[in-house]
CSV table of C-alpha atoms in Angstrom, one decimal:
chain,number,residue,atom,x,y,z
Z,1,LYS,CA,96.6,64.5,203.7
Z,2,SER,CA,98.9,67.5,203.9
Z,3,GLY,CA,96.4,69.9,202.1
Z,4,LEU,CA,98.9,70.8,199.2
Z,5,ASP,CA,97.6,71.8,195.8
Z,6,PRO,CA,97.7,68.6,193.7
Z,7,GLY,CA,97.7,70.6,190.5
Z,8,GLY,CA,101.5,70.5,190.0
Z,9,ALA,CA,101.5,66.8,190.4
Z,10,TRP,CA,98.7,66.1,187.9
Z,11,HIS,CA,100.5,68.4,185.4
Z,12,ALA,CA,103.7,66.4,185.9
Z,13,TRP,CA,102.0,63.2,185.5
Z,14,GLY,CA,100.2,64.5,182.4
Z,15,MET,CA,103.4,65.6,180.8
Z,16,ALA,CA,105.1,62.2,181.6
Z,17,CYS,CA,102.1,60.4,179.8
Z,18,LEU,CA,102.6,62.8,176.7
Z,19,LYS,CA,106.3,61.9,176.6
Z,20,ALA,CA,105.4,58.2,176.8
Z,21,GLY,CA,103.1,58.8,173.9
Z,22,ASN,CA,99.9,57.8,176.0
Z,23,LEU,CA,97.8,60.7,174.8
Z,24,THR,CA,94.4,59.3,176.3
Z,25,SER,CA,95.9,59.1,179.7
Z,26,ALA,CA,97.5,62.6,179.4
Z,27,ARG,CA,94.2,64.1,178.6
Z,28,GLU,CA,92.6,62.6,181.7
Z,29,LYS,CA,95.5,63.8,184.0
Z,30,PHE,CA,95.5,67.3,182.5
Z,31,ASN,CA,91.7,67.6,182.9
Z,32,ARG,CA,92.4,67.6,186.7
Z,33,CYS,CA,94.6,70.6,186.8
Z,34,LEU,CA,93.8,72.7,183.6
Z,35,LYS,CA,91.0,75.1,183.5
Z,36,PRO,CA,89.5,77.1,180.5
Z,37,PRO,CA,90.2,80.9,180.7
Z,38,MET,CA,87.4,83.2,182.2
Z,39,ASP,CA,87.6,85.4,179.0
Z,40,LEU,CA,88.4,83.7,175.7
Z,41,ASN,CA,89.3,87.0,174.0
Z,42,GLN,CA,91.8,88.1,176.5
Z,43,LEU,CA,95.1,89.1,174.8
Z,44,ASN,CA,97.4,86.3,175.9
Z,45,HIS,CA,97.9,82.6,175.2
Z,46,GLY,CA,96.3,81.2,178.3
Z,47,SER,CA,98.0,79.7,181.3
Z,48,ARG,CA,101.5,78.7,181.3
Z,49,LEU,CA,100.6,75.1,181.9
Z,50,VAL,CA,98.6,74.9,178.7
Z,51,GLN,CA,101.5,76.7,176.8
Z,52,ASP,CA,103.8,74.0,178.1
Z,53,VAL,CA,101.7,71.2,176.8
Z,54,ILE,CA,101.3,72.9,173.3
Z,55,GLN,CA,105.0,73.7,173.2
Z,56,TYR,CA,105.9,70.0,173.8
Z,57,LEU,CA,103.3,68.7,171.3
Z,58,GLU,CA,104.6,71.1,168.7
Z,59,SER,CA,108.1,70.1,169.0
Z,60,THR,CA,107.5,66.4,168.7
Z,61,VAL,CA,108.3,65.3,165.3
Z,62,LYS,CA,106.4,62.0,164.2
Z,63,PRO,CA,107.6,61.0,160.7
Z,64,VAL,CA,105.0,59.1,158.7
Z,65,LEU,CA,105.8,55.4,158.9
Z,66,ILE,CA,106.8,53.8,155.7
Z,67,THR,CA,105.3,50.3,155.2
Z,68,ASP,CA,106.7,48.9,151.9
Z,69,ASP,CA,110.3,48.0,152.2
Z,70,ASP,CA,111.7,49.0,148.9
Z,71,TYR,CA,114.8,51.0,147.9
Z,72,PHE,CA,113.1,54.3,148.0
Z,73,ALA,CA,111.8,53.7,151.6
Z,74,THR,CA,114.5,55.9,153.4
Z,75,LEU,CA,114.2,58.6,150.8
Z,76,ARG,CA,110.4,58.8,151.4
Z,77,GLU,CA,111.0,58.7,155.2
Z,78,LEU,CA,113.3,61.8,155.0
Z,79,GLU,CA,110.8,63.6,152.5
Z,80,ALA,CA,108.1,62.9,154.9
Z,81,THR,CA,110.0,64.2,157.9
Z,82,LEU,CA,110.9,67.4,156.0
Z,83,ARG,CA,107.3,68.0,155.0
Z,84,THR,CA,105.9,67.3,158.4
Z,85,ARG,CA,108.1,70.1,159.9
Z,86,SER,CA,107.8,70.5,163.7
Z,87,LEU,CA,104.1,70.0,163.6
Z,88,SER,CA,104.1,66.9,161.6
Z,89,LEU,CA,101.6,68.1,158.9
Z,90,GLU,CA,101.9,65.9,155.9
Z,91,VAL,CA,101.1,67.9,152.8
Z,92,MET,CA,99.7,65.4,150.3
Z,93,CYS,CA,100.0,65.8,146.5
Z,94,GLU,CA,96.3,66.6,146.2
Z,95,GLY,CA,97.1,69.8,148.3
Z,96,LYS,CA,95.2,68.6,151.2
Z,97,ILE,CA,96.6,68.8,154.8
Z,98,GLN,CA,96.5,65.4,156.6
Z,99,HIS,CA,96.6,66.1,160.4
Z,100,ASN,CA,98.3,63.6,162.5
Z,101,SER,CA,97.2,62.7,166.0
Z,102,TYR,CA,99.8,65.3,167.7
Z,103,TYR,CA,98.1,68.2,165.5
Z,104,GLN,CA,94.7,67.1,166.7
Z,105,GLU,CA,95.9,66.8,170.3
Z,106,CYS,CA,97.2,70.5,170.1
Z,107,LEU,CA,93.8,71.6,168.9
Z,108,PHE,CA,92.0,69.5,171.7
Z,109,TYR,CA,94.0,71.3,174.4
Z,110,LEU,CA,93.8,74.7,172.7
Z,111,HIS,CA,89.9,74.5,172.2
Z,112,SER,CA,89.5,73.1,175.8
Z,113,TYR,CA,91.9,75.4,177.8
Z,114,GLY,CA,93.2,78.1,175.4
Z,115,THR,CA,92.1,81.5,174.4
Z,116,ASN,CA,91.0,82.6,171.0
Z,117,LEU,CA,94.4,84.3,170.5
Z,118,ALA,CA,96.3,81.1,171.4
Z,119,ILE,CA,94.2,79.1,168.8
Z,120,ILE,CA,94.6,81.7,166.0
Z,121,SER,CA,98.5,82.0,166.7
Z,122,PHE,CA,98.8,78.2,166.5
Z,123,TYR,CA,96.9,78.2,163.1
Z,124,MET,CA,99.3,81.1,161.9
Z,125,ARG,CA,102.4,79.4,163.0
Z,126,HIS,CA,101.5,76.5,160.9
Z,127,ASP,CA,100.4,78.4,157.6
Z,128,CYS,CA,96.7,77.7,158.3
Z,129,MET,CA,95.7,81.4,157.8
Z,130,ARG,CA,92.3,80.5,156.4
Z,131,GLU,CA,91.4,78.5,159.5
Z,132,ALA,CA,92.6,81.3,161.7
Z,133,LEU,CA,90.4,83.8,159.9
Z,134,LEU,CA,87.4,81.5,160.1
Z,135,HIS,CA,87.9,81.0,163.8
Z,136,LEU,CA,88.2,84.7,164.4
Z,137,LEU,CA,84.8,85.3,162.4
Z,138,ASN,CA,83.0,82.3,164.1
Z,139,LYS,CA,84.0,83.4,167.6
Z,140,GLU,CA,83.2,87.1,166.6
Z,141,SER,CA,86.7,88.0,168.4
Z,142,PRO,CA,87.4,91.7,169.0
Z,143,SER,CA,89.7,93.4,166.5
Z,144,GLU,CA,92.7,93.4,169.0
Z,145,VAL,CA,92.8,89.7,168.6
Z,146,PHE,CA,92.8,90.2,164.7
Z,147,ILE,CA,95.7,92.7,164.9
Z,148,GLU,CA,97.8,90.6,167.3
Z,149,GLY,CA,97.2,87.2,166.0
Z,150,ILE,CA,96.8,87.5,162.2
Z,151,PHE,CA,97.5,91.2,160.9
Z,152,VAL,CA,100.8,91.8,162.5
Z,153,PRO,CA,102.3,88.3,161.8
Z,154,SER,CA,101.2,88.6,158.3
Z,155,TYR,CA,102.8,92.0,157.4
Z,156,GLU,CA,106.0,91.0,159.3
Z,157,SER,CA,106.5,87.8,157.4
Z,158,GLY,CA,105.6,89.5,154.1
Z,159,LYS,CA,102.3,87.7,153.7
Z,160,LEU,CA,100.1,90.6,153.5
Z,161,HIS,CA,98.8,89.9,149.9
Z,162,MET,CA,98.0,86.3,151.0
Z,163,LEU,CA,95.9,87.7,153.8
Z,164,GLU,CA,94.1,90.2,151.5
Z,165,ASN,CA,93.3,87.4,149.0
Z,166,LEU,CA,92.0,85.2,151.7
Z,167,LEU,CA,89.9,87.9,153.2
Z,168,GLU,CA,88.3,88.6,149.6
Z,169,THR,CA,87.9,84.8,149.0
Z,170,ILE,CA,85.9,84.2,152.4
Z,171,ASP,CA,83.8,87.6,151.8
Z,172,PRO,CA,84.3,89.2,148.4
Z,173,GLY,CA,82.5,92.4,149.6
Z,174,LEU,CA,84.8,92.5,152.7
Z,175,GLU,CA,81.7,93.7,154.8
Z,176,SER,CA,82.2,91.1,157.5
Z,177,TRP,CA,86.0,92.2,157.9
Z,178,GLY,CA,85.2,95.9,158.1
Z,179,VAL,CA,85.6,96.4,161.8
Z,180,TYR,CA,89.0,94.4,161.7
Z,181,LEU,CA,90.1,96.4,158.6
Z,182,ILE,CA,89.4,99.8,160.2
Z,183,ALA,CA,91.2,98.7,163.4
Z,184,ALA,CA,94.2,97.6,161.3
Z,185,CYS,CA,94.3,100.9,159.6
Z,186,LYS,CA,94.2,102.7,162.9
Z,187,TYR,CA,97.0,100.6,164.3
Z,188,LEU,CA,99.2,101.2,161.2
Z,189,GLN,CA,98.5,105.0,161.6
Z,190,ARG,CA,99.6,105.0,165.3
Z,191,LYS,CA,102.9,103.3,164.3
Z,192,ASN,CA,103.4,105.5,161.3
Z,193,TYR,CA,103.5,102.6,158.8
Z,194,TYR,CA,101.9,104.7,156.1
Z,195,HIS,CA,103.1,102.6,153.2
Z,196,ILE,CA,101.4,99.5,154.5
Z,197,LEU,CA,98.4,101.7,155.4
Z,198,TYR,CA,98.1,103.0,151.8
Z,199,GLU,CA,98.3,99.4,150.5
Z,200,LEU,CA,95.7,98.3,152.8
Z,201,GLN,CA,93.4,101.3,151.9
Z,202,GLN,CA,93.7,100.5,148.1
Z,203,PHE,CA,92.8,96.9,148.8
Z,204,MET,CA,89.7,98.0,150.9
Z,205,LYS,CA,88.8,100.2,148.0
Z,206,ASP,CA,88.5,103.0,150.6
Z,207,HIS,CA,89.3,105.8,148.2
Z,208,VAL,CA,88.8,108.7,150.4
Z,209,ARG,CA,91.0,107.6,153.2
Z,210,ALA,CA,93.6,106.5,150.4
Z,211,ALA,CA,93.4,110.1,149.0
Z,212,MET,CA,94.1,111.4,152.6
Z,213,THR,CA,97.0,109.2,152.9
Z,214,CYS,CA,98.5,110.5,149.7
Z,215,ILE,CA,98.2,114.0,151.0
Z,216,ARG,CA,100.4,113.0,154.0
Z,217,PHE,CA,102.9,111.5,151.5
Z,218,PHE,CA,102.9,114.7,149.5
Z,219,THR,CA,103.2,117.3,152.5
Z,220,HIS,CA,105.2,115.2,155.1
Z,221,GLY,CA,108.8,116.1,155.8
Z,222,ALA,CA,109.1,118.6,152.8
Z,223,LYS,CA,111.1,121.7,153.6
Z,224,SER,CA,110.8,123.5,150.2
Z,225,TYR,CA,108.5,123.8,147.2
Z,226,THR,CA,111.5,122.4,145.2
Z,227,GLU,CA,110.9,119.1,147.2
Z,228,LEU,CA,107.1,119.3,146.7
Z,229,GLY,CA,107.8,119.8,143.0
Z,230,GLY,CA,109.3,116.3,143.0
Z,231,LYS,CA,106.3,114.8,144.8
Z,232,GLN,CA,103.6,115.9,142.5
Z,233,THR,CA,102.8,112.2,141.6
Z,234,TRP,CA,101.1,112.1,144.9
Z,235,LEU,CA,98.7,115.0,143.8
Z,236,LEU,CA,97.8,113.0,140.8
Z,237,LYS,CA,97.0,109.9,142.9
Z,238,ILE,CA,94.8,112.0,145.1
Z,239,LYS,CA,92.8,113.1,142.0
Z,240,ASP,CA,92.7,109.4,140.8
Z,241,HIS,CA,91.3,108.1,144.1
Z,242,LEU,CA,88.7,111.0,144.3
Z,243,LYS,CA,87.5,110.4,140.7
Z,244,VAL,CA,87.2,106.6,141.2
Z,245,TYR,CA,85.1,107.3,144.4
Z,246,LEU,CA,82.8,109.7,142.4
Z,247,GLN,CA,82.2,107.1,139.8
Z,248,GLU,CA,81.3,104.6,142.5
Z,249,VAL,CA,79.0,106.9,144.1
Z,250,SER,CA,77.2,107.8,140.8
Z,251,ARG,CA,77.1,104.0,140.0
Z,252,SER,CA,75.6,103.0,143.2
Z,253,SER,CA,73.1,105.8,143.4
Z,254,GLY,CA,71.3,104.5,140.5
Z,255,ARG,CA,70.9,100.9,142.0
Z,256,LYS,CA,69.7,100.0,145.4
Z,257,LYS,CA,71.9,101.5,148.0
Z,258,MET,CA,75.1,99.7,148.5
Z,259,ALA,CA,76.3,99.1,152.1
Z,260,PHE,CA,79.7,100.7,152.3
Z,261,THR,CA,79.7,100.6,156.0
Z,262,PHE,CA,83.4,100.8,156.6
Z,263,ARG,CA,84.5,102.9,153.8
Z,264,LYS,CA,84.7,106.8,154.3
Z,265,LYS,CA,81.9,108.5,152.8
Z,266,MET,CA,81.7,112.1,151.4
Z,267,SER,CA,79.4,114.0,149.4
Z,268,ALA,CA,79.9,114.5,145.6
Z,269,THR,CA,80.2,118.3,146.3
Z,270,ASP,CA,82.9,117.9,148.8
Z,271,VAL,CA,84.9,115.5,146.6
Z,272,SER,CA,84.6,118.0,143.6
Z,273,ARG,CA,85.8,120.8,146.0
Z,274,HIS,CA,88.8,118.6,147.0
Z,275,ILE,CA,89.6,117.8,143.4
Z,276,ASN,CA,89.7,121.6,142.8
Z,277,THR,CA,91.9,122.1,145.7
Z,278,VAL,CA,94.3,119.4,144.3
Z,279,ASP,CA,94.3,121.3,140.9
Z,280,LEU,CA,95.2,124.6,142.6
Z,281,GLN,CA,97.9,123.0,144.7
Z,282,MET,CA,99.4,121.6,141.6
Z,283,GLU,CA,99.5,125.2,140.1
Z,284,VAL,CA,100.8,126.7,143.4
Z,285,THR,CA,103.6,124.0,143.4
Z,286,LYS,CA,104.6,124.5,139.9
Z,287,PHE,CA,104.7,128.3,140.4
Z,288,LEU,CA,106.7,128.1,143.6
Z,289,HIS,CA,109.0,125.4,142.3
Z,290,GLN,CA,109.8,127.7,139.5
Z,291,CYS,CA,110.4,130.6,141.8
Z,292,GLU,CA,112.7,128.6,144.1
Z,293,SER,CA,114.6,127.3,141.1
Z,294,SER,CA,115.1,130.8,139.4
Z,295,GLY,CA,116.2,132.1,142.9
Z,296,THR,CA,113.5,134.8,143.2
Z,297,SER,CA,112.2,133.1,146.5
Z,298,GLN,CA,112.8,135.1,149.4
Z,299,MET,CA,110.7,133.9,152.4
Z,300,THR,CA,112.1,131.2,154.6
Z,301,ASP,CA,109.5,129.7,156.8
Z,302,SER,CA,109.9,127.0,159.2
Z,303,SER,CA,106.8,125.2,158.1
Z,304,LEU,CA,105.9,124.8,154.6
Z,305,PRO,CA,102.3,126.0,153.9
Z,306,THR,CA,100.1,124.0,151.6
Z,307,LEU,CA,96.5,124.2,150.6
Z,308,PHE,CA,95.8,121.0,152.7
Z,309,GLY,CA,96.0,122.9,156.0
Z,310,ASN,CA,93.7,125.1,157.8
Z,311,ASN,CA,92.6,128.7,156.6
Z,312,ASN,CA,95.5,130.3,158.2
Z,313,MET,CA,97.9,128.0,156.3
Z,314,LYS,CA,96.0,128.7,153.1
Z,315,MET,CA,96.4,132.5,153.7
Z,316,ASP,CA,100.1,131.8,154.1
Z,317,VAL,CA,100.2,130.0,150.8
Z,318,ALA,CA,98.4,133.2,149.1
Z,319,CYS,CA,101.0,135.5,150.8
Z,320,LYS,CA,103.9,133.2,149.7
Z,321,VAL,CA,102.6,133.1,146.0
Z,322,ILE,CA,102.3,136.8,145.9
Z,323,LEU,CA,105.7,137.6,147.5
Z,324,GLU,CA,107.8,135.0,145.7
Z,325,GLY,CA,107.2,135.9,142.0
Z,326,LYS,CA,109.5,138.1,139.9
Z,327,ASN,CA,107.0,140.9,140.7
Z,328,ILE,CA,103.7,141.4,142.5
Z,329,GLU,CA,101.6,140.8,139.3
Z,330,GLU,CA,103.1,137.4,138.5
Z,331,GLY,CA,101.7,135.5,141.5
Z,332,PHE,CA,98.7,137.7,142.1
Z,333,GLY,CA,96.4,135.7,139.8
Z,334,ILE,CA,97.0,132.2,141.5
Z,335,ALA,CA,96.8,134.0,145.0
Z,336,PHE,CA,93.5,135.6,144.2
Z,337,ARG,CA,92.0,132.2,143.2
Z,338,VAL,CA,93.1,130.7,146.5
Z,339,LEU,CA,91.5,133.6,148.4
Z,340,GLN,CA,88.3,133.3,146.2
Z,341,ASP,CA,88.1,129.3,146.2
Z,342,PHE,CA,88.4,129.2,150.0
Z,343,GLN,CA,86.6,132.5,150.9
Z,344,LEU,CA,89.5,133.8,152.9
Z,345,GLU,CA,89.9,137.3,154.5
Z,346,ALA,CA,91.6,139.1,151.6
Z,347,THR,CA,92.3,142.3,153.2
Z,348,GLU,CA,94.3,140.5,156.0
Z,349,VAL,CA,96.4,138.6,153.3
Z,350,TYR,CA,97.1,141.9,151.3
Z,351,SER,CA,98.1,143.6,154.7
Z,352,LYS,CA,100.4,140.7,155.6
Z,353,VAL,CA,102.0,141.0,152.1
Z,354,ALA,CA,102.3,144.8,152.3
Z,355,LYS,CA,104.1,144.5,155.7
Z,356,GLN,CA,106.4,142.0,154.2
Z,357,LEU,CA,107.2,144.3,151.4
Z,358,LEU,CA,107.8,147.1,153.8
Z,359,LYS,CA,110.2,145.0,155.8
Z,360,GLN,CA,112.0,144.4,152.5
Z,361,GLN,CA,111.7,148.2,151.7
Z,362,LYS,CA,110.0,147.4,148.4
Z,363,TYR,CA,107.9,150.5,148.5
Z,364,SER,CA,107.1,150.6,144.8
Z,365,GLU,CA,105.8,147.0,144.9
Z,366,ILE,CA,103.3,148.1,147.5
Z,367,GLN,CA,101.9,150.5,145.0
Z,368,GLN,CA,101.7,147.6,142.5
Z,369,LEU,CA,100.0,145.5,145.1
Z,370,LEU,CA,97.4,148.2,145.7
Z,371,LYS,CA,96.9,148.5,141.8
Z,372,CYS,CA,96.3,144.8,141.5
Z,373,VAL,CA,93.7,144.8,144.5
Z,374,ASN,CA,91.8,147.8,142.9
Z,375,GLU,CA,91.7,146.0,139.5
Z,376,SER,CA,90.7,142.5,141.0
Z,377,GLY,CA,87.1,143.8,140.7
Z,378,VAL,CA,86.1,142.4,144.2
Z,379,ALA,CA,87.9,144.9,146.4
Z,380,ALA,CA,85.7,147.2,148.6
Z,381,LYS,CA,86.0,150.9,148.4
Z,382,ASN,CA,88.4,151.4,151.3
Z,383,ASP,CA,90.4,148.1,151.0
Z,384,GLY,CA,93.6,149.7,149.5
Z,385,ASP,CA,93.4,152.4,152.2
Z,386,ASN,CA,93.1,149.9,155.0
Z,387,ILE,CA,96.1,148.1,153.7
Z,388,ILE,CA,98.2,151.2,154.0
Z,389,LEU,CA,96.8,152.2,157.3
Z,390,ASN,CA,97.5,148.6,158.8
Z,391,CYS,CA,101.2,149.0,157.6
Z,392,LEU,CA,101.5,152.5,159.1
Z,393,ASN,CA,100.5,151.1,162.4
Z,394,GLU,CA,103.8,149.0,162.4
Z,395,PHE,CA,106.3,150.9,160.4
Z,396,LYS,CA,107.1,154.6,161.1
Z,397,ASN,CA,110.5,154.8,159.6
Z,398,ILE,CA,109.6,154.9,155.8
Z,399,PRO,CA,111.5,157.3,153.8
Z,400,ALA,CA,109.6,160.7,153.4
Z,401,GLU,CA,109.3,160.5,149.7
Z,402,ASP,CA,107.9,156.9,149.6
Z,403,LEU,CA,105.7,157.6,152.6
Z,404,ASP,CA,104.2,160.7,150.7
Z,405,ASN,CA,103.7,158.4,147.6
Z,406,LEU,CA,101.8,155.7,149.5
Z,407,ILE,CA,99.6,158.2,151.3
Z,408,GLN,CA,98.8,160.1,148.1
Z,409,ASP,CA,97.7,156.8,146.5
Z,410,MET,CA,94.9,156.5,149.0
Z,411,ASP,CA,91.4,157.1,147.8
Z,412,SER,CA,89.8,158.7,150.8
Z,413,ASP,CA,90.8,162.1,152.2
Z,414,GLU,CA,89.7,161.2,155.6
Z,415,ASN,CA,92.1,158.2,155.5
Z,416,LYS,CA,94.9,160.4,154.2
Z,417,ILE,CA,94.5,162.7,157.1
Z,418,GLN,CA,94.5,159.8,159.5
Z,419,ALA,CA,97.7,158.4,158.0
Z,420,TYR,CA,99.4,161.8,158.1
Z,421,MET,CA,98.5,162.1,161.8
Z,422,MET,CA,99.8,158.5,162.5
Z,423,CYS,CA,103.2,159.4,160.9
Z,424,ASN,CA,103.2,162.9,162.7
Z,425,LYS,CA,103.2,164.7,159.3
Z,426,LEU,CA,100.8,167.5,160.8
Z,427,ARG,CA,101.4,170.2,158.2
Z,428,SER,CA,100.3,167.6,155.4
Z,429,ALA,CA,97.3,166.6,157.6
Z,430,TYR,CA,96.4,170.3,157.9
Z,431,LEU,CA,96.5,171.0,154.3
Z,432,VAL,CA,94.2,168.0,153.4
Z,433,SER,CA,91.8,169.0,156.2
Z,434,VAL,CA,91.1,172.6,155.1
Z,435,ARG,CA,90.1,171.3,151.8
Z,436,GLN,CA,87.0,169.5,153.3
Z,437,GLU,CA,83.6,170.7,153.7
Z,438,LYS,CA,83.6,173.6,156.2
Z,439,ALA,CA,81.9,172.0,159.4
Z,440,ARG,CA,84.1,168.7,158.9
Z,441,ALA,CA,87.3,170.8,158.2
Z,442,VAL,CA,86.8,172.8,161.5
Z,443,GLN,CA,86.7,169.3,163.4
Z,444,LEU,CA,89.7,168.1,161.6
Z,445,VAL,CA,91.9,171.2,162.0
Z,446,GLN,CA,91.1,171.4,165.8
Z,447,HIS,CA,92.4,167.7,166.0
Z,448,VAL,CA,95.4,168.5,164.3
Z,449,ARG,CA,96.0,171.6,166.5
Z,450,GLN,CA,95.6,169.4,169.6
Z,451,LEU,CA,98.3,167.0,168.2
Z,452,ALA,CA,100.6,169.8,167.2
Z,453,GLU,CA,100.3,171.2,170.9
Z,454,SER,CA,101.0,167.9,172.6
Z,455,SER,CA,103.9,167.3,170.3
Z,456,GLY,CA,105.4,170.8,170.6
Z,457,ASP,CA,104.9,171.7,166.9
Z,458,HIS,CA,104.4,175.6,167.4
Z,459,VAL,CA,104.4,176.4,163.7
Z,460,VAL,CA,101.5,174.0,162.8
Z,461,LYS,CA,99.7,174.9,166.0
Z,462,ALA,CA,99.9,178.5,165.0
Z,463,ILE,CA,98.7,177.9,161.4
Z,464,CYS,CA,95.7,176.0,162.7
Z,465,ALA,CA,94.8,178.6,165.3
Z,466,GLN,CA,94.9,181.3,162.6
Z,467,TRP,CA,92.8,179.2,160.1
Z,468,LEU,CA,90.2,178.5,162.9
């Protein structure tokens, strides 16, 4: 009469019927106030009213009644109560689960008014993981329901292996679980739970992604190559995963194409290339670990370069290897292979190394570097000259004798003249210029005279004028 919402009254009446044990009457009363959710896949447990009903039913312990009145009756009653736990599930000796009326009642309300997540969570709370998984599959619930309802509770309670076994039992090829497993991997990556991620990837036989996780274990948090030296087992694991993947690919290519829909694919060429990278990284790691142990290491970088980074990082590895050996020759071979394998800009790397050596005032080692570059067999004609010119752009205060030695090591007279001009050694520039073919010599000497004039070097200006 007053137009108030009767829902609250029906709910209270239903709860009273439940508490009185009148389950049929309770269903009828709740039917008037409970409604099924609009979206069964929403990420919650349904309305508060439904949750209250389930909570009450779950908390009601109904021990199995013992009919025979012998000495062991009370003992059996106690055992039954313990076995049924809060849900009153009696586990029989045959291993079957006998559901009592309160269990069935929970399922009735959940299926009528609950979300898929509520149903799955109910099964999980009571160790019915198989039922939870089958419900998920039958309803084609989204991956978020799997993660929140099944995956997170499984690993938090240490039941990840049980989950994996069930997934495999239900579908040995795991194809029907593909979407859910990939979503679980993404979730673990977001959370930075890399050890669980790696375990899951191994279970999925997703060897390429497992290898990528091993790369992260190898590189993450390492501040020195001494640390990386202690993590080399991860490099061996990367190789193992990639080799197993290659075997599987070659096996499946002979037969009808296997549907590895959710596992990461990679061409055999790329896999072989990655295996070579791992081999080279092992060599680099051993070499730099040795250098750091023997104390020849001098470079202190904030980030530690490895061959698993981009091209700039790979170039940093090549520089580091050349600079950290006892001498330039010791690390040059490994660095050269890095440059060749990844087709990096060699001159840029050599120039970087030369600049570092200039900073450290190791002028004789620059000459050793140029010797190695020329003997490598792939250097272009002017590579050595360009390395020196690049250095002279930045370093003007090289001692006269070392500077002369560097410039005299250059192949091309034109480059020597340019180097002398850059360092304002105009007399030396003049002396090389006049040795050139007449027409070119005139151009060069005129240029030297202009520089002498602008820098106020009257002696060289006069010599040039006289020659011209």
